[in-house]
Short mmCIF file of C-alpha atoms in Angstrom, two decimals:
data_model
loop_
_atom_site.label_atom_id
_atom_site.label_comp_id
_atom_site.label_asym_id
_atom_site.label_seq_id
_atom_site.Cartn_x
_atom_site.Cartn_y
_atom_site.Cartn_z
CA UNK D 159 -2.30 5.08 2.99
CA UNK D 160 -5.66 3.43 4.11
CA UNK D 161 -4.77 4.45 7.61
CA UNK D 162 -4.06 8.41 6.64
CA UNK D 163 -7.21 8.56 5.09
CA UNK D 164 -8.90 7.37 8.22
CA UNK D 165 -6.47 10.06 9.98
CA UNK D 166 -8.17 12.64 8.01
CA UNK D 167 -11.82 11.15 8.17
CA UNK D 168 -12.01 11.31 12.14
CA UNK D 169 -9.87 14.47 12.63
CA UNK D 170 -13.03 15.85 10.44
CA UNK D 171 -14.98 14.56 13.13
CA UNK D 172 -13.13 16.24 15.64
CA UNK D 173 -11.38 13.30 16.95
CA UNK D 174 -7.53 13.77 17.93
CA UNK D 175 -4.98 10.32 17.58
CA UNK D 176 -2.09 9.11 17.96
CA UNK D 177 -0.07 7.30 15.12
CA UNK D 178 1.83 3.82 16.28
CA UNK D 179 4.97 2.58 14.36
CA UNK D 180 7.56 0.14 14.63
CA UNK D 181 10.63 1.37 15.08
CA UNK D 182 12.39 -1.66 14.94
CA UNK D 183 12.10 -5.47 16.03
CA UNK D 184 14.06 -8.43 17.38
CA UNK D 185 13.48 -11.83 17.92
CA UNK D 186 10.06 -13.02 16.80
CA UNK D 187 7.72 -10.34 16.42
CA UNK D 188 3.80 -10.26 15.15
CA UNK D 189 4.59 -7.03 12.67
CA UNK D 190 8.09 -5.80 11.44
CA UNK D 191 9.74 -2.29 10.76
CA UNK D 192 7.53 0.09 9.63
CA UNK D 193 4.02 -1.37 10.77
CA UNK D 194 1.29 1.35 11.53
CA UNK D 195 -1.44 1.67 13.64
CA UNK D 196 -3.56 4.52 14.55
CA UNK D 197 -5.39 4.90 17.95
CA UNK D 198 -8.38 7.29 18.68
CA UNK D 199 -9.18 9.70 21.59
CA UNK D 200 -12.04 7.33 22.02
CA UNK D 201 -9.94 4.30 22.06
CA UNK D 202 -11.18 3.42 18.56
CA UNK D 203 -8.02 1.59 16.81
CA UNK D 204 -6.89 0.91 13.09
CA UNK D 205 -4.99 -1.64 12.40
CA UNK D 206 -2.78 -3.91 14.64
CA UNK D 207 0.75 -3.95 15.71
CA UNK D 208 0.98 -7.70 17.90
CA UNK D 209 -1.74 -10.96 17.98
CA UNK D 210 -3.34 -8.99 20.82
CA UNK D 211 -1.59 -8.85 23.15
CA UNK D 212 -0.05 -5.15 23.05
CA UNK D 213 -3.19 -3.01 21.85
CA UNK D 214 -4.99 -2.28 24.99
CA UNK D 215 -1.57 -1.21 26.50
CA UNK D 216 -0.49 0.29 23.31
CA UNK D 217 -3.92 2.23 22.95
CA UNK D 218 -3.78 3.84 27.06
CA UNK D 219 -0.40 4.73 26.20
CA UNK D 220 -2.32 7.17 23.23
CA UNK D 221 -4.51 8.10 25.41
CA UNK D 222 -2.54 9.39 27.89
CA UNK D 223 -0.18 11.19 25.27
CA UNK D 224 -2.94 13.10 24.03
CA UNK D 225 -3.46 14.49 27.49
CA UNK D 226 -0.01 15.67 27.70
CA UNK D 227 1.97 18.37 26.37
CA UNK D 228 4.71 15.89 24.73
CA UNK D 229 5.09 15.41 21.16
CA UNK D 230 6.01 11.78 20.97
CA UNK D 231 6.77 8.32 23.12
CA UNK D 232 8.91 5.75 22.53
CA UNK D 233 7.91 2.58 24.11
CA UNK D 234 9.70 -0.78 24.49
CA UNK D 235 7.93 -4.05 25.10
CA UNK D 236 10.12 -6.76 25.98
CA UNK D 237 9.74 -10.58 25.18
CA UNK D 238 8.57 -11.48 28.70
CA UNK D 239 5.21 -10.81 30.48
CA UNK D 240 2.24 -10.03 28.92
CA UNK D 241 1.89 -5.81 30.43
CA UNK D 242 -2.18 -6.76 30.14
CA UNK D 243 -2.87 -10.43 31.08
CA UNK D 244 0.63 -11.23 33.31
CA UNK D 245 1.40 -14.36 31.34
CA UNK D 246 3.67 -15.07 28.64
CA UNK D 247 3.14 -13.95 25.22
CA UNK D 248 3.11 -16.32 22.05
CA UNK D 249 5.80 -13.99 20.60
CA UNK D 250 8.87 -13.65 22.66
CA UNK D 251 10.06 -10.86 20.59
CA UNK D 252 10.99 -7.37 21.63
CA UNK D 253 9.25 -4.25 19.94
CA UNK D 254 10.10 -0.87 20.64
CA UNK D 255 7.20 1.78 19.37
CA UNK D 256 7.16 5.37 18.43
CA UNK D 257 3.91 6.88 19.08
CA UNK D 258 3.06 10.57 17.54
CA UNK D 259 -0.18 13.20 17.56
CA UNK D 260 -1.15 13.21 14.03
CA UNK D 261 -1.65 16.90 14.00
CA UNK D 262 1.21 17.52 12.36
CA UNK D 263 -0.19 15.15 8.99
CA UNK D 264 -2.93 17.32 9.11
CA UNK D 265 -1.45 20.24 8.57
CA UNK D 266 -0.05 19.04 5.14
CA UNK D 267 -3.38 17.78 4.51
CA UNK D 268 -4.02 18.80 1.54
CA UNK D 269 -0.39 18.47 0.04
CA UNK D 270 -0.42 14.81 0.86
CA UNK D 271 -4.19 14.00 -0.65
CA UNK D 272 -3.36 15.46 -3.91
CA UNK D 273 0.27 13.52 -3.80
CA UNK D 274 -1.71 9.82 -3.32
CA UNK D 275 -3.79 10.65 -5.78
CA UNK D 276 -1.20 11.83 -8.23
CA UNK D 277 0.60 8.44 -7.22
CA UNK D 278 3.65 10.26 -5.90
CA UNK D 279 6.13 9.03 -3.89
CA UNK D 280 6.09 10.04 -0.14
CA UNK D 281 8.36 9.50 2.79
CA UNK D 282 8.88 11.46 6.06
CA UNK D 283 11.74 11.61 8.55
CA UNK D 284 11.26 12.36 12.36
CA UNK D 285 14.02 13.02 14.51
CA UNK D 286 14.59 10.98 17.93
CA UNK D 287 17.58 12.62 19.39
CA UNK D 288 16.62 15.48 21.60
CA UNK D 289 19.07 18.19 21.34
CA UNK D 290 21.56 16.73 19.12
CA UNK D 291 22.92 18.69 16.03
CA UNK D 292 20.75 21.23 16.68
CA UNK D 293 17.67 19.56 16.33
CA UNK D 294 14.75 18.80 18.56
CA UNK D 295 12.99 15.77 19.20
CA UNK D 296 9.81 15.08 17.15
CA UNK D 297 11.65 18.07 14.50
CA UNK D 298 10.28 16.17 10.43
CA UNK D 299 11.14 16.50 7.12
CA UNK D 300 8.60 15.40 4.84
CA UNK D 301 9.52 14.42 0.94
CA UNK D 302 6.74 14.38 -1.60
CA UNK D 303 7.87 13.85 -4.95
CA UNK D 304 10.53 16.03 -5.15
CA UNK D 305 9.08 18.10 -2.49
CA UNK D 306 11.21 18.72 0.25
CA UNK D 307 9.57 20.05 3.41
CA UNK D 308 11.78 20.44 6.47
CA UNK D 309 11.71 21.85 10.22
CA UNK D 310 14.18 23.93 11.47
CA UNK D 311 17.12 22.72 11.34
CA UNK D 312 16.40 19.31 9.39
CA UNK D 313 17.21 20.69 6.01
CA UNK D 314 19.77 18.88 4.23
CA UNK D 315 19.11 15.52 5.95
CA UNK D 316 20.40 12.36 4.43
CA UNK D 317 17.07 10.40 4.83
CA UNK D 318 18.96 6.89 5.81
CA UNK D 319 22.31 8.35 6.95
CA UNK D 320 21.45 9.93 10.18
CA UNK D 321 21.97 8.09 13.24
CA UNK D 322 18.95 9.55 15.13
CA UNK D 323 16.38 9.57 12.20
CA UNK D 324 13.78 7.14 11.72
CA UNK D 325 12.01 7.34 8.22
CA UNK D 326 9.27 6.03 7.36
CA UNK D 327 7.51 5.52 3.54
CA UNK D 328 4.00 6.21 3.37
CA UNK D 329 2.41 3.35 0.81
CA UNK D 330 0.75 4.82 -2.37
CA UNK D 331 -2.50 3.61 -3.33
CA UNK D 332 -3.31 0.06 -3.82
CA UNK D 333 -4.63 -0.57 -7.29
CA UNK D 334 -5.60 -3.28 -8.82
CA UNK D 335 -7.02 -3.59 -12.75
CA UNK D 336 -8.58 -7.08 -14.16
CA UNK D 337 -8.70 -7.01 -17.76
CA UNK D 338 -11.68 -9.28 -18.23
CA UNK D 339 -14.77 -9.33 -15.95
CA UNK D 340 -15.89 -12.77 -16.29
CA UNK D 341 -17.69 -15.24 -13.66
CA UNK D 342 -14.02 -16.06 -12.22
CA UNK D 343 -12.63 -12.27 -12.05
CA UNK D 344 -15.82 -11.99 -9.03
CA UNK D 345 -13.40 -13.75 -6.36
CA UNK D 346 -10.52 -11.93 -7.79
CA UNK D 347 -12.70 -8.02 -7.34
CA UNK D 348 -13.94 -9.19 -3.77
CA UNK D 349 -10.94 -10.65 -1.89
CA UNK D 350 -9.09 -7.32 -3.30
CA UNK D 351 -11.47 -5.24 -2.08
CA UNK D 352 -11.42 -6.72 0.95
CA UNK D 353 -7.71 -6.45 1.38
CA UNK D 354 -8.40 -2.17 0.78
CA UNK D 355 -7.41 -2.64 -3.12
CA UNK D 356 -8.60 0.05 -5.33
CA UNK D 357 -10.09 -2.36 -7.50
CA UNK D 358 -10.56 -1.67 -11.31
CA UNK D 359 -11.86 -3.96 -14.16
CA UNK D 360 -12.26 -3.71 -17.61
CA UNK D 361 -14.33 -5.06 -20.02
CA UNK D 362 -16.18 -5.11 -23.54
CA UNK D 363 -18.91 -7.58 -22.96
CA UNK D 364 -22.43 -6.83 -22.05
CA UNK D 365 -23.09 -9.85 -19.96
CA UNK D 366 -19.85 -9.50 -17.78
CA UNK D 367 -20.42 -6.11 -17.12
CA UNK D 368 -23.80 -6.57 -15.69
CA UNK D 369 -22.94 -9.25 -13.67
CA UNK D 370 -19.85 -7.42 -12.01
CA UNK D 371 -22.23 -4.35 -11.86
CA UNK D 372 -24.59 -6.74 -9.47
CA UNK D 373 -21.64 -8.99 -7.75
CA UNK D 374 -18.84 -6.81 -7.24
CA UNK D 375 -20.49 -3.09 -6.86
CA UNK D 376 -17.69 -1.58 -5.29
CA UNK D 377 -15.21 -2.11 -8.75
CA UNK D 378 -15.03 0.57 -10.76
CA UNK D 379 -16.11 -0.93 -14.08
CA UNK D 380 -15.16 0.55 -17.75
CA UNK D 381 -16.27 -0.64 -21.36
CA UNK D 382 -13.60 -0.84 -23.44
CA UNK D 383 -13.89 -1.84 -26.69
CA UNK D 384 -11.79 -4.83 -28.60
CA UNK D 385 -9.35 -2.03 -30.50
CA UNK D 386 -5.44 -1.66 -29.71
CA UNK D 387 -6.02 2.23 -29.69
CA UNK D 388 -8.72 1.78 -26.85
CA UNK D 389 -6.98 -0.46 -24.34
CA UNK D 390 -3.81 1.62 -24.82
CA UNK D 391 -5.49 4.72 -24.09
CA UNK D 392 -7.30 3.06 -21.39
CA UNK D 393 -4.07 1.85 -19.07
CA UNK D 394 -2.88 5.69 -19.99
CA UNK D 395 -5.09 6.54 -17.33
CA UNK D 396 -2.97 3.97 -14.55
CA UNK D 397 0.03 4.45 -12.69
CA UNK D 398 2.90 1.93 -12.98
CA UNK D 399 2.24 1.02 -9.46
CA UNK D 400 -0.81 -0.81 -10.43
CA UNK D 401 -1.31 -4.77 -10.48
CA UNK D 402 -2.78 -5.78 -14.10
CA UNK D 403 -4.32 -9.25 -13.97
CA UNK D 404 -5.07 -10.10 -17.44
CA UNK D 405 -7.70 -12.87 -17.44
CA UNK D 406 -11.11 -11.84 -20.19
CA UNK D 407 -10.79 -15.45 -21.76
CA UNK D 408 -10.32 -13.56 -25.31
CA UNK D 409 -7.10 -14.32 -27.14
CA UNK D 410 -7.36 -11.10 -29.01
CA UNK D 411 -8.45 -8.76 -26.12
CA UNK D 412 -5.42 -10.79 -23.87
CA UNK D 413 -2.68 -10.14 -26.62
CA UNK D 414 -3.60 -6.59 -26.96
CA UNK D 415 -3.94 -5.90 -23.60
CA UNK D 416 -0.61 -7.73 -22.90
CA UNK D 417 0.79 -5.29 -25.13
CA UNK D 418 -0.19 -1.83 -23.74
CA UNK D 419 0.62 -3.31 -20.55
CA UNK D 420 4.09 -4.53 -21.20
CA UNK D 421 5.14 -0.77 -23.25
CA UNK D 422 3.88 1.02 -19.89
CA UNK D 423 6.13 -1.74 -17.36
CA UNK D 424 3.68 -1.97 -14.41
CA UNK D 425 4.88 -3.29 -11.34
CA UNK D 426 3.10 -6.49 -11.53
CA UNK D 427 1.33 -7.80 -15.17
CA UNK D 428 -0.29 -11.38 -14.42
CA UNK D 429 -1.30 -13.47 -17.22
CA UNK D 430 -4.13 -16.59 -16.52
CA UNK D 431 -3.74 -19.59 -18.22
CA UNK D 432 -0.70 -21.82 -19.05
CA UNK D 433 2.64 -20.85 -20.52
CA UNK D 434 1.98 -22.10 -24.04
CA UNK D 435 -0.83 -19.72 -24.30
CA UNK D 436 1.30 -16.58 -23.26
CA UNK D 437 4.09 -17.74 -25.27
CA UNK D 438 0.83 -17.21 -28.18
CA UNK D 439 0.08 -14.01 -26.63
CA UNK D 440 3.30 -12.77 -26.77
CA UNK D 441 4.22 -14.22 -30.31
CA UNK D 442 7.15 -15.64 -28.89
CA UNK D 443 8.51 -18.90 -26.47
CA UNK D 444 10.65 -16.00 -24.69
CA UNK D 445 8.51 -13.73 -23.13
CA UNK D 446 9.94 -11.03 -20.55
CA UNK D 447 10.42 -12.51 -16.77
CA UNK D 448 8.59 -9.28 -15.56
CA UNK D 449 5.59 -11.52 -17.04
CA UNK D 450 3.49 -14.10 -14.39
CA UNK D 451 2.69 -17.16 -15.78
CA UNK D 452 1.29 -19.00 -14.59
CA UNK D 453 -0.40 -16.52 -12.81
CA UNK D 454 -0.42 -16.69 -8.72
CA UNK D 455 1.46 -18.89 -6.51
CA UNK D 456 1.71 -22.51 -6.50
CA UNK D 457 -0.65 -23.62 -3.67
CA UNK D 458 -2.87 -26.42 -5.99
CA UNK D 459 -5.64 -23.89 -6.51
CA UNK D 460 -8.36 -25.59 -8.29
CA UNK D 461 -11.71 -22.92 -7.39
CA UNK D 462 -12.05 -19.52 -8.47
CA UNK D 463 -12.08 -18.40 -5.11
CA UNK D 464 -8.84 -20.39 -4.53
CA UNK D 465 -7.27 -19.07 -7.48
CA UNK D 466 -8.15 -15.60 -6.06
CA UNK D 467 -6.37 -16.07 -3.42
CA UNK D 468 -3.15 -17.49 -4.79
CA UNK D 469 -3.33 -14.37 -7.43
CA UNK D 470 -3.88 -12.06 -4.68
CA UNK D 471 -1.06 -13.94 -2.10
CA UNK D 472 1.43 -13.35 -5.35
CA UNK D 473 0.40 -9.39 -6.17
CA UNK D 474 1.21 -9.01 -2.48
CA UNK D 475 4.46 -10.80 -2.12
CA UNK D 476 5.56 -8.96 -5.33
CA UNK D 477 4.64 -5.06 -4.13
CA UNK D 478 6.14 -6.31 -0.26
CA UNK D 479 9.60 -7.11 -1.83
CA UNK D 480 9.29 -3.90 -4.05
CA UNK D 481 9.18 -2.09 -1.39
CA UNK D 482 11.95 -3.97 1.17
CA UNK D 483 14.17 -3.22 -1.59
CA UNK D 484 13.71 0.82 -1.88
CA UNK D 485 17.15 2.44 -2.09
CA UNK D 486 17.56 5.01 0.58
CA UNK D 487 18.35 7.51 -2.04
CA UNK D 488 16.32 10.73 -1.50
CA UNK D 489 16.63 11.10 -5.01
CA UNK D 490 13.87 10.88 -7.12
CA UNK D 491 13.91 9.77 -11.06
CA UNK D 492 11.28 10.24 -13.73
CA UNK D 493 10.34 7.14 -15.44
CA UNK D 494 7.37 6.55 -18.34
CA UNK D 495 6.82 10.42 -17.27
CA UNK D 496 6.18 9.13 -13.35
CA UNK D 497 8.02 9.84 -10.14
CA UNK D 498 9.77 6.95 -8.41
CA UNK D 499 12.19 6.05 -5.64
CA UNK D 500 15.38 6.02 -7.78
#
């Protein structure tokens, strides 16, 4: 998502690029399936696809695409030589690459901005058969939502069926929402925005709110006061693809917020503090599994920063197996009134 924004920002700019992704991997690789980088007419770069070792071959290989009249390149880079340097590479893996002008994802600009912000759902298919079935190589169909939008001779597609189709899921917006905005939430708000979070916190008291105001000024901060009706209207405004860290301190302002959280089933709800004081919050000693809590994972974290980062390392790991285990379904379903993979 962060890199079709960036699409967007430079093709404003006038600049023209090509969009890198992994088709597929064997042995042991630096990026898997479905890694993305984007490459510049200046030889600007977003993202990386390999420790180093592939970019400046990866990026002339753009360059020269752009230049041509073909739509696409698929490029294979074997576990041997490095193509740059002439020596070995630390990964001995084989990668092959598609790379494609971007011209096409600007032509549904405007369909695809209003879809990420919506939260919807979006995947697109490109074909890599020339002249098979009827269709042409670098021929797309493009789901958003429930949206189908298809070349010539690509409607009807089974997304994961066809032998000759590669499809690949454009991520939705990373959010993140701390309820609580206390001295240890800071390292929580910067290492997410760092890592391209949307980062969201909410909170009712004075002092907190000035000092994330000073310390974290990219978080988009909200008062919300100590009242059921408040923090349930509140996470109303959040999609279920949102990571809800709930860590203010306050029993009361925990429980309630545990509450709205838990009737809208986000994809991750974290919980600080130790399981006898969410077995409080929840009223019960069996709370739901979908809960984490302790939150983050078990590296010995002892600092707030290092308690970020074990928070952060589990909110990851959760959305990454999320999304290894989409169905291949083209089907959407509604669920809580939101469109997801079904």
């Amino acid at each position: 998502m962060h890199i079709l924004k960036r699409i967007y920002q430079e093709r404003e700019n006038g600049k023209a690029s090509v969009l890198a992704t992994v088709l597929a991997t064997s042995g042991s690789t630096y990026r898997k399936k479905g890694a993305q980088m984007v490459i510049f007419e200046d030889g600007e770069r977003e993202g990386q696809l390999s420790g180093g070792c592939l970019e400046r071959d990866i990026v002339e290989q753009s360059i020269r695409l752009l230049q041509s009249n073909e739509p696409l390149r698929l490029l294979t880079y074997v576990g041997d030589d490095d193509p740059v340097f002439g020596f070995n590479k630390g990964c001995q893996g084989t990668v092959h690459l598609l790379l494609e002008k971007t011209e096409w994802l600007y032509q549904h600009r405007s369909r695809l901005l209003k879809a990420l912000a919506l939260d919807y759902p979006i995947r697109y298919g490109i074909w890599l058969k020339d002249g098979n079935a009827g269709r042409q190589l670098g021929s797309r169909i493009l789901q958003i939502g429930e949206t189908i939008i298809a070349d010539p001779g690509m409607e009807g597609i089974e997304f994961m069926s066809s032998d000759g189709l590669h499809v690949q899921q454009i991520e939705r917006e990373q959010r993140l929402l701390l309820i609580g905005a206390g001295y240890d939430a800071i390292p929580v708000m910067d290492l997410a925005s760092k890592l391209s979070y949307e980062v969201h916190a909410a909170d009712y008291r004075e002092a907190h709110f000035e000092r994330a105001s000073q310390q974290a000024p990219g978080v988009k901060l909200s008062r919300v006061g100590r009242d059921k009706e408040a923090l349930a209207e509140f996470l109303l405004r959040f999609s279920t693809n949102t990571a809800v860290v709930i860590m203010s301190h306050d029993f009361d302002y925990d429980r309630l917020a545990l509450e709205s959280a838990l009737k809208r089933s986000f994809l991750y709800i974290g919980v600080l503090g130790p399981r006898h004081r969410l077995n409080r919050l929840y009223g019960s000693e069996s709370p739901p599994g979908c809960i984490y809590s302790p939150i983050g994972l078990e590296i010995g974290a002892q600092t707030p920063e290092e308690i970020a980062v074990s928070i952060l390392g589990q909110i990851i790991q959760t959305f990454r197996s999320r999304m290894a285990n989409v169905s291949g379904d083209v089907a959407v379903s509604k669920k809580n009134g939101e469109l997801v993979w079904r």
